[in-house]
Short mmCIF file of C-alpha atoms and ligand atoms in Angstrom, two decimals:
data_model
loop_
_atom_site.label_atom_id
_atom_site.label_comp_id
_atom_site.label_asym_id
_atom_site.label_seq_id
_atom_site.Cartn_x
_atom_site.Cartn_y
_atom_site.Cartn_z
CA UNK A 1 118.98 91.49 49.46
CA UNK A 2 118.86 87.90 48.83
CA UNK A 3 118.15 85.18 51.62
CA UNK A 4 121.50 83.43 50.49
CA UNK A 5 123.49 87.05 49.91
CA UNK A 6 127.20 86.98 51.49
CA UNK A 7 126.45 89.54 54.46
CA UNK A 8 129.10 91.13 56.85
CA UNK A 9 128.05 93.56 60.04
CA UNK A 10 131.87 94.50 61.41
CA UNK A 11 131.35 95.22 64.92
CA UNK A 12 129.08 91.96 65.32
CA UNK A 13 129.26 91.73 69.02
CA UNK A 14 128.74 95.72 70.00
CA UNK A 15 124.77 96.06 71.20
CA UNK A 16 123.80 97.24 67.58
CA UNK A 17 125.82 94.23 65.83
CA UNK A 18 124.73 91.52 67.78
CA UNK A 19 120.95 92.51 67.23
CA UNK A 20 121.55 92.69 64.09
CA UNK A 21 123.04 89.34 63.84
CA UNK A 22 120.03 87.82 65.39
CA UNK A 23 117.40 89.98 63.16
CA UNK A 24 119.00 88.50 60.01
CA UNK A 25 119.17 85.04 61.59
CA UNK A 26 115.32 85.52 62.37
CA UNK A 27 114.23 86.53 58.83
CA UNK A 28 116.72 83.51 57.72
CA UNK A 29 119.19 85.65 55.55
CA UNK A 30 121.86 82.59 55.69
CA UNK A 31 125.15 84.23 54.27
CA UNK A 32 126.23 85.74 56.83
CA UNK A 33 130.49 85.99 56.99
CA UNK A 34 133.03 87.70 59.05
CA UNK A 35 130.48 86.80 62.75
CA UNK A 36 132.74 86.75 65.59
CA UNK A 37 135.68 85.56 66.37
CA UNK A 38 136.06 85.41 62.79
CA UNK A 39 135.53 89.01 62.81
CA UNK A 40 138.79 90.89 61.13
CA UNK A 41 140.68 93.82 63.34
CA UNK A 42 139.20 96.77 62.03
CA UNK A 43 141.70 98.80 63.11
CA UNK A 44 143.75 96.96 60.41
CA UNK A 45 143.78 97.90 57.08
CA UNK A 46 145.81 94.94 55.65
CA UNK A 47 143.37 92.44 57.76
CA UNK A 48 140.16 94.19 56.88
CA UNK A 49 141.42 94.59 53.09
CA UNK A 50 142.44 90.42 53.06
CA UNK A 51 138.98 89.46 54.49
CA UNK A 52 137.24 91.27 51.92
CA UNK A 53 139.25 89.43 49.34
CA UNK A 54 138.42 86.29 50.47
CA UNK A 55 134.52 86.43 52.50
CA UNK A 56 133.63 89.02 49.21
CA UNK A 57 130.71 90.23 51.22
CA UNK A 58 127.67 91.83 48.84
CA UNK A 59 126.30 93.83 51.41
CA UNK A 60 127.48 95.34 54.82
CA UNK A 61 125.93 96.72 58.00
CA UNK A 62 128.58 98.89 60.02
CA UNK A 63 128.11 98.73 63.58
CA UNK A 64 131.55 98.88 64.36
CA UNK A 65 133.45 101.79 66.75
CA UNK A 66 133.84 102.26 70.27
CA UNK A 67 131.27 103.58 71.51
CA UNK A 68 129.62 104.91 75.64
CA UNK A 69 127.59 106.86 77.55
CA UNK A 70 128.58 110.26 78.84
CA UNK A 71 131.11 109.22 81.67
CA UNK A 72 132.89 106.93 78.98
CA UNK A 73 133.12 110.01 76.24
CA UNK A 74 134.58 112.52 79.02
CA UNK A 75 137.31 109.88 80.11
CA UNK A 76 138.04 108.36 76.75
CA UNK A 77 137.57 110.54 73.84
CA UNK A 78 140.61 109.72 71.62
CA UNK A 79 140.43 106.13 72.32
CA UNK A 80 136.40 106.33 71.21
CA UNK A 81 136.95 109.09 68.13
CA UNK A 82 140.23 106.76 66.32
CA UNK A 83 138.53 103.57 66.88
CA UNK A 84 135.86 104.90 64.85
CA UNK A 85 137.92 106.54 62.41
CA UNK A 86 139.72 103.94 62.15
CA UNK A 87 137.61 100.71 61.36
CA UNK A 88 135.17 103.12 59.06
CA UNK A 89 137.97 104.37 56.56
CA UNK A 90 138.97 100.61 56.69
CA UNK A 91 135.86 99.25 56.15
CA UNK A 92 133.86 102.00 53.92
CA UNK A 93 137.21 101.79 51.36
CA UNK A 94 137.70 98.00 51.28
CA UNK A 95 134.03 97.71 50.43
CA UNK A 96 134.10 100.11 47.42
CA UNK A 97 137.74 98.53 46.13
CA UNK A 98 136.18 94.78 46.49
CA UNK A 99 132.46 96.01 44.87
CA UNK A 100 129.87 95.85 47.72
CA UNK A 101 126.95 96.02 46.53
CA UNK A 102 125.23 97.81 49.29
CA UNK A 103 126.85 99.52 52.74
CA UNK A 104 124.72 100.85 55.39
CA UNK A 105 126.84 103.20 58.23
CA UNK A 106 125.70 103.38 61.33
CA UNK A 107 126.17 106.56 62.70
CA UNK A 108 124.63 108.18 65.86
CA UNK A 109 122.11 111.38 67.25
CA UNK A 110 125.80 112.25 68.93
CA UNK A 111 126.47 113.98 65.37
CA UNK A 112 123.66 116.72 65.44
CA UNK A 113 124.15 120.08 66.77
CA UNK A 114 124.62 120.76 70.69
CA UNK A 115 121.70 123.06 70.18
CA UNK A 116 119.53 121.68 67.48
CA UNK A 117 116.17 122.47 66.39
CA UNK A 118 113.81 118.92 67.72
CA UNK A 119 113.11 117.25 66.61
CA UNK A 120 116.33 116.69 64.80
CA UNK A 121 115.92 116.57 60.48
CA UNK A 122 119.07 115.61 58.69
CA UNK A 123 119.17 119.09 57.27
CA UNK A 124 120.48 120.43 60.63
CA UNK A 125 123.97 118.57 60.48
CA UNK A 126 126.96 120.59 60.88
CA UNK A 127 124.83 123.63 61.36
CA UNK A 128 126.14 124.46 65.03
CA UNK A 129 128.88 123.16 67.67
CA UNK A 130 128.78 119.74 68.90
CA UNK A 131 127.89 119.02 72.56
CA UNK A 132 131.50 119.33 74.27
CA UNK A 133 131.00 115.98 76.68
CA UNK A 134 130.95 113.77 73.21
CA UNK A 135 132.53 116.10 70.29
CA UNK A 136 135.76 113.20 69.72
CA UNK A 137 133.12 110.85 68.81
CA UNK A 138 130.29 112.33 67.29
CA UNK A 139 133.30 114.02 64.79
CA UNK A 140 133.95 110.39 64.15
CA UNK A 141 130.78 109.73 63.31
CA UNK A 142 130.12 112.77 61.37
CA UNK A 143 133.49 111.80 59.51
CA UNK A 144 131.73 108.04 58.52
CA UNK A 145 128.59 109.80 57.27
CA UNK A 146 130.61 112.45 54.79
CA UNK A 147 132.71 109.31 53.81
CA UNK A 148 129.91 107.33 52.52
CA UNK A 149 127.93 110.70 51.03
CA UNK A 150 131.99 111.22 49.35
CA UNK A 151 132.43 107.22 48.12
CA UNK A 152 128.84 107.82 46.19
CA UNK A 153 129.46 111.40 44.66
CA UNK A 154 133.20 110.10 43.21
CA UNK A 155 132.42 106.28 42.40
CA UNK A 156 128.53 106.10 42.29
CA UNK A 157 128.89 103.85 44.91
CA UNK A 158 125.40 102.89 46.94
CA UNK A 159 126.92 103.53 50.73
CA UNK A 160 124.17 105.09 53.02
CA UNK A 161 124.19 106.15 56.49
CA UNK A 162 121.30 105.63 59.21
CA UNK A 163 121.09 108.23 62.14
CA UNK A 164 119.87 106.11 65.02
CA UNK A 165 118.53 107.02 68.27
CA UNK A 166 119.47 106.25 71.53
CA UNK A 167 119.96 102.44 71.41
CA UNK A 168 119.58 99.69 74.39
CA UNK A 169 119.44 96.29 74.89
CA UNK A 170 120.59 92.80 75.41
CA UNK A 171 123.60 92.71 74.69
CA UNK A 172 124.44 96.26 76.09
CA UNK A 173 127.27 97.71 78.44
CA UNK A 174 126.07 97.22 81.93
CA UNK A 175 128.86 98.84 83.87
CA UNK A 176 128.55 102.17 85.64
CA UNK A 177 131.17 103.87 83.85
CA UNK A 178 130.98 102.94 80.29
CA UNK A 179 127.37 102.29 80.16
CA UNK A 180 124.77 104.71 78.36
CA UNK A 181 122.14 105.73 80.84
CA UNK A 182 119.38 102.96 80.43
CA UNK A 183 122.05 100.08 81.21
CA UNK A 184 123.88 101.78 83.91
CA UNK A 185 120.79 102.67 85.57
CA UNK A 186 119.09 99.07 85.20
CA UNK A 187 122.65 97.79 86.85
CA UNK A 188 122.80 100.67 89.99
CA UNK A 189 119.21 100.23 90.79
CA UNK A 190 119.55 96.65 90.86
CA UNK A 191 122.19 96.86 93.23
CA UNK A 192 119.84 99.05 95.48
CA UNK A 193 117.82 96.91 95.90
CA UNK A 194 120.01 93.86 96.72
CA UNK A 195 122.17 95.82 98.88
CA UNK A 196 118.25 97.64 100.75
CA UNK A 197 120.24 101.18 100.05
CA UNK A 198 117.84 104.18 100.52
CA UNK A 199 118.77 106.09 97.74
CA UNK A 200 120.59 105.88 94.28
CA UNK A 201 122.83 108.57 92.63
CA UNK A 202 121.39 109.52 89.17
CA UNK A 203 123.53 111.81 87.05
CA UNK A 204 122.54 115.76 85.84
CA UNK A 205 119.33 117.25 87.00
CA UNK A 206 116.72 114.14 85.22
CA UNK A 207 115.62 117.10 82.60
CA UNK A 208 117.09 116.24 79.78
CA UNK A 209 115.18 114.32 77.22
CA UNK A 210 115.85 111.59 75.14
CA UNK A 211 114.70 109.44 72.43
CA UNK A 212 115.29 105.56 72.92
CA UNK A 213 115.31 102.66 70.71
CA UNK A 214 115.73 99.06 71.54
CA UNK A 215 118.50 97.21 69.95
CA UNK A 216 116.59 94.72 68.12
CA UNK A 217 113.75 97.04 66.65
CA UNK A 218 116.73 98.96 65.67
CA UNK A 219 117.83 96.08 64.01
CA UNK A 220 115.06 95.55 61.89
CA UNK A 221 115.10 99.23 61.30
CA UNK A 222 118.57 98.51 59.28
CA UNK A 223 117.02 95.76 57.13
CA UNK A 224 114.26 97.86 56.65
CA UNK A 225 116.62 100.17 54.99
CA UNK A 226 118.91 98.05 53.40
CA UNK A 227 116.17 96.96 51.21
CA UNK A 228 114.02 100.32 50.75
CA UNK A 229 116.17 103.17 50.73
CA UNK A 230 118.77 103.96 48.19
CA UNK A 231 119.49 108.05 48.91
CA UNK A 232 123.18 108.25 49.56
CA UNK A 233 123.30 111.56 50.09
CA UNK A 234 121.08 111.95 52.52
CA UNK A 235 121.26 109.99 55.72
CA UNK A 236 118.10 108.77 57.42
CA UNK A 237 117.02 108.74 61.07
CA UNK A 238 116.26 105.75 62.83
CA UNK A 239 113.68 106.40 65.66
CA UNK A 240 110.64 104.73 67.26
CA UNK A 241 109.66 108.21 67.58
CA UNK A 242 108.98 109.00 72.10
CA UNK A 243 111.08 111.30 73.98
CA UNK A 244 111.25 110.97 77.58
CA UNK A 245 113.24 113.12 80.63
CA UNK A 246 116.30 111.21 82.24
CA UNK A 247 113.66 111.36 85.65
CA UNK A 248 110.89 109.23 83.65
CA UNK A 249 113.31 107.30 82.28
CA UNK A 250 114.67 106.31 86.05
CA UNK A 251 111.28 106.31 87.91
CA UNK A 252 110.23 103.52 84.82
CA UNK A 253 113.53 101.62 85.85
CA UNK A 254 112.95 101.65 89.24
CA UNK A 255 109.20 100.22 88.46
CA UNK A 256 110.99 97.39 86.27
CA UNK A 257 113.73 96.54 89.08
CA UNK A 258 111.19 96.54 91.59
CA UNK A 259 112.65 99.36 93.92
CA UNK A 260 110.92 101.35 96.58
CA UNK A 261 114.35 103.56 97.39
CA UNK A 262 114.69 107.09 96.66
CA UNK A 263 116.52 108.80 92.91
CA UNK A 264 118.82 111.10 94.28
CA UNK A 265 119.72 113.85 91.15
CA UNK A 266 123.05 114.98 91.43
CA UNK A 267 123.30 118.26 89.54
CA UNK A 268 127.09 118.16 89.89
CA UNK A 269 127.45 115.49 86.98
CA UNK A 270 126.96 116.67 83.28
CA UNK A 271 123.39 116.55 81.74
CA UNK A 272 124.56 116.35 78.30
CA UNK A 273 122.82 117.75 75.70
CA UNK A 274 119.52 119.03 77.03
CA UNK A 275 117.42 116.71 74.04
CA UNK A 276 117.79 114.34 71.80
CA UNK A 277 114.85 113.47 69.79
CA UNK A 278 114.63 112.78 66.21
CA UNK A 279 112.41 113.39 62.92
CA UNK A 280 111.93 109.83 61.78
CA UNK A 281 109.15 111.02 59.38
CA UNK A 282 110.52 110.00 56.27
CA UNK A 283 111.30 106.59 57.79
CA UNK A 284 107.99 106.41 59.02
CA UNK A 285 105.90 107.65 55.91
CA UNK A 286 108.63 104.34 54.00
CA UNK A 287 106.09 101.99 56.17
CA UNK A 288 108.34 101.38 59.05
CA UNK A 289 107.26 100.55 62.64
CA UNK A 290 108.70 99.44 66.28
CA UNK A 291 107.74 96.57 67.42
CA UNK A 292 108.68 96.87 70.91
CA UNK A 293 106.68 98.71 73.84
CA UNK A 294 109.32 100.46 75.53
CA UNK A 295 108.42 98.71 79.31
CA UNK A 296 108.55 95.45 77.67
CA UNK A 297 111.97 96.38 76.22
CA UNK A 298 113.25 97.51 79.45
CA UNK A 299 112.18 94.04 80.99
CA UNK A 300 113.88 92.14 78.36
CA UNK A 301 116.96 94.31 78.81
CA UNK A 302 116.69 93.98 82.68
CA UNK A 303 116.38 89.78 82.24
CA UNK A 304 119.93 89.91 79.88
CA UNK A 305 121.60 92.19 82.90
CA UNK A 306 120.26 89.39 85.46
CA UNK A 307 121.65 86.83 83.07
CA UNK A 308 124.94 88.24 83.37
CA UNK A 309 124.81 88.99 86.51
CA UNK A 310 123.90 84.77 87.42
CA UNK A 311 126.76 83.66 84.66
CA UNK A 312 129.33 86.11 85.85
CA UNK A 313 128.92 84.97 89.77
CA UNK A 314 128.68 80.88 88.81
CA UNK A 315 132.12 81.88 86.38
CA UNK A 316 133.51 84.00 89.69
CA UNK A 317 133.82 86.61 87.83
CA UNK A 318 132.00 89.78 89.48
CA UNK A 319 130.17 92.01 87.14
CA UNK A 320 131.72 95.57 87.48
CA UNK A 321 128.23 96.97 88.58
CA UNK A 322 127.76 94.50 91.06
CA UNK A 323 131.08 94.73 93.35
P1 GDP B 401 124.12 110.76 75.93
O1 GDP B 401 122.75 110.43 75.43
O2 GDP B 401 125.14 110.75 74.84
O3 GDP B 401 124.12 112.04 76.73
O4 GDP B 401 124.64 109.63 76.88
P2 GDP B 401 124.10 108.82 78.14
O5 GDP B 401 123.17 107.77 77.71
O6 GDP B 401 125.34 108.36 78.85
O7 GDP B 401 123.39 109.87 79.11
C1 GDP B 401 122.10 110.37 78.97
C2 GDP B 401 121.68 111.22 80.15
O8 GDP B 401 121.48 110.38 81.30
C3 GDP B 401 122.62 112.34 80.63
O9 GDP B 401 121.83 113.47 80.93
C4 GDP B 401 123.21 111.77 81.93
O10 GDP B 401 123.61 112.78 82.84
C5 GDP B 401 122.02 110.98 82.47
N1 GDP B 401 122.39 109.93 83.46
C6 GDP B 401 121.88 109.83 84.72
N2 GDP B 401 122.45 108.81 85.38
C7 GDP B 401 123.32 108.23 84.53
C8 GDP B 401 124.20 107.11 84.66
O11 GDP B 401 124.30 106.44 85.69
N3 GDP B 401 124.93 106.78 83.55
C9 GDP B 401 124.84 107.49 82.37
N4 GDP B 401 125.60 107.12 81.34
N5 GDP B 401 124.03 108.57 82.24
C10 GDP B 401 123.28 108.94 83.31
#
């Protein structure tokens, strides 16, 4: 991919899109087109079809779709599974019709098996049912990964799909319904501690386990791909490679946040699927590393939800989590 190559990532300002905005700033790629609010609706094939007549992007990154954690998934399932079904058909055909070069899916560890062998290898797709709390959108997902393998096998065209794990970060949802668990739990404990409560409600039973990635190593992850891996039928995972247990996970957050309060489990709210970790190996073995510890991450994710926070309340506006 050359420095001056006319790039587009459609769903620029979701957590995975904006990272990946800023990694290709960073390693000074400068043709970037499409960034938002120039961004077309995705949702609209006639809009998505024009802009790729006229930007001609060479090589795309799609981050685009709804996307949330577990309470967002139970409460909005068809608005998550045709967003995503939607902007990839739009996207994935308008870049074969107008000759990208290169088209990298982003897909998610949603799409494996409710019950799958860990950790997860790309072999054990559609081998069992999904996990029921997220099957709308991991069939979208599923849908944007057989699309791409489907757009290589008929036109030989070089589309391939990245499984990543579960990703975090600046830019990330930080309200208590829609957020995935590391963002929602940076924002409740937070307001713990402002508020001195004595406890804090964490979802499911803290067993399950799962695999985390920060946005922006994620970010270089897809780069790192772009360049060095050309096997479209066969999607490749994206992991740092550490499981941890929903409990670690929150007793780390509470050490970042700074909160001496007790994590009350509530075993009356869904766990999800009981683990999430993925084979990376073959990214791995390419040469591929994280750059990120994962406390430092959490403190750079915990600055961007102060950030917010500070911005919302000189704006007026109170952050969801906060009220
Ligand atoms: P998942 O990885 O697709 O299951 O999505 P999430 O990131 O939303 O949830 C991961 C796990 O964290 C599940 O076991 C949840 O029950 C647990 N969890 C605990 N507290 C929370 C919370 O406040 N928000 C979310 N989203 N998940 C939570």
């Amino acid at each position: 991919m050359e420095k001056h190559a006319r790039i587009f990532v459609p769903g620029g300002d979701t957590l995975i899109g904006a990272a990946l905005r800023r990694r290709l700033a960073f390693q000074r790629f400068t043709g970037l087109v499409g960034t938002p609010p120039g961004e077309p609706d995705l949702c609209s094939a006639p809009e998505v079809d024009d802009f790729f007549r006229r930007a001609r992007p060479e090589y795309v990154f799609l981050a685009a779709g709804k996307s949330g954690g577990i309470r967002a998934n139970q409460l909005f399932p068809a608005d998550l599974m045709l967003d995503n079904l939607l902007s990839e058909c739009h996207v994935i055909d308008a870049a074969h019709r107008h000759g990208v070069k290169k088209l990298l899916y982003i897909a998610s560890s949603c799409s494996y098996p409710k019950h799958c062998p860990q950790p997860m290898r790309v072999e054990s797709l559609m081998t069992g049912p999904l996990e029921p709390t997220n099957d709308a959108y991991a069939t979208a997902k599923i849908a944007g990964i057989t699309l791409c393998q489907a757009y290589a096998r008929q036109h030989g065209a070089n589309f391939i799909s990245g499984i990543p794990a579960n990703a975090f970060g600046l830019e990330d949802d930080f309200s208590p319904e829609g957020g995935h668990v590391i963002p929602a739990l940076l924002a409740k404990i937070h307001k713990a501690k402002v508020e001195s409560l004595p406890s804090v409600p964490i979802w499911g039973t803290g067993a399950p386990r799962r695999e985390f990635i920060f946005a922006d190593d994620l970010a270089d992850a897809c780069l790192f791909v772009m360049q060095e891996y050309d096997d479209a039928a066969t999607p490749i995972n994206l992991g740092a490679g550490e499981d941890l247990s929903i409990r670690e996970t929150a007793e780390l957050i509470r050490e970042v946040v700074g909160y001496t309060g007790e994590l009350a489990f509530d075993s009356t709210k869904p766990d999800g699927m009981p683990l999430k970790s993925l084979d990376s190996s073959p990214l791995i073995r390419m040469g591929w590393r994280a750059q990120t510890s994962f406390a430092k991450a959490l403190l750079l994710t915990y600055e961007a939800f102060q950030n917010e926070l500070r911005k919302s309340t000189q704006e007026g506006i109170h952050v969801r989590a906060a009220v």
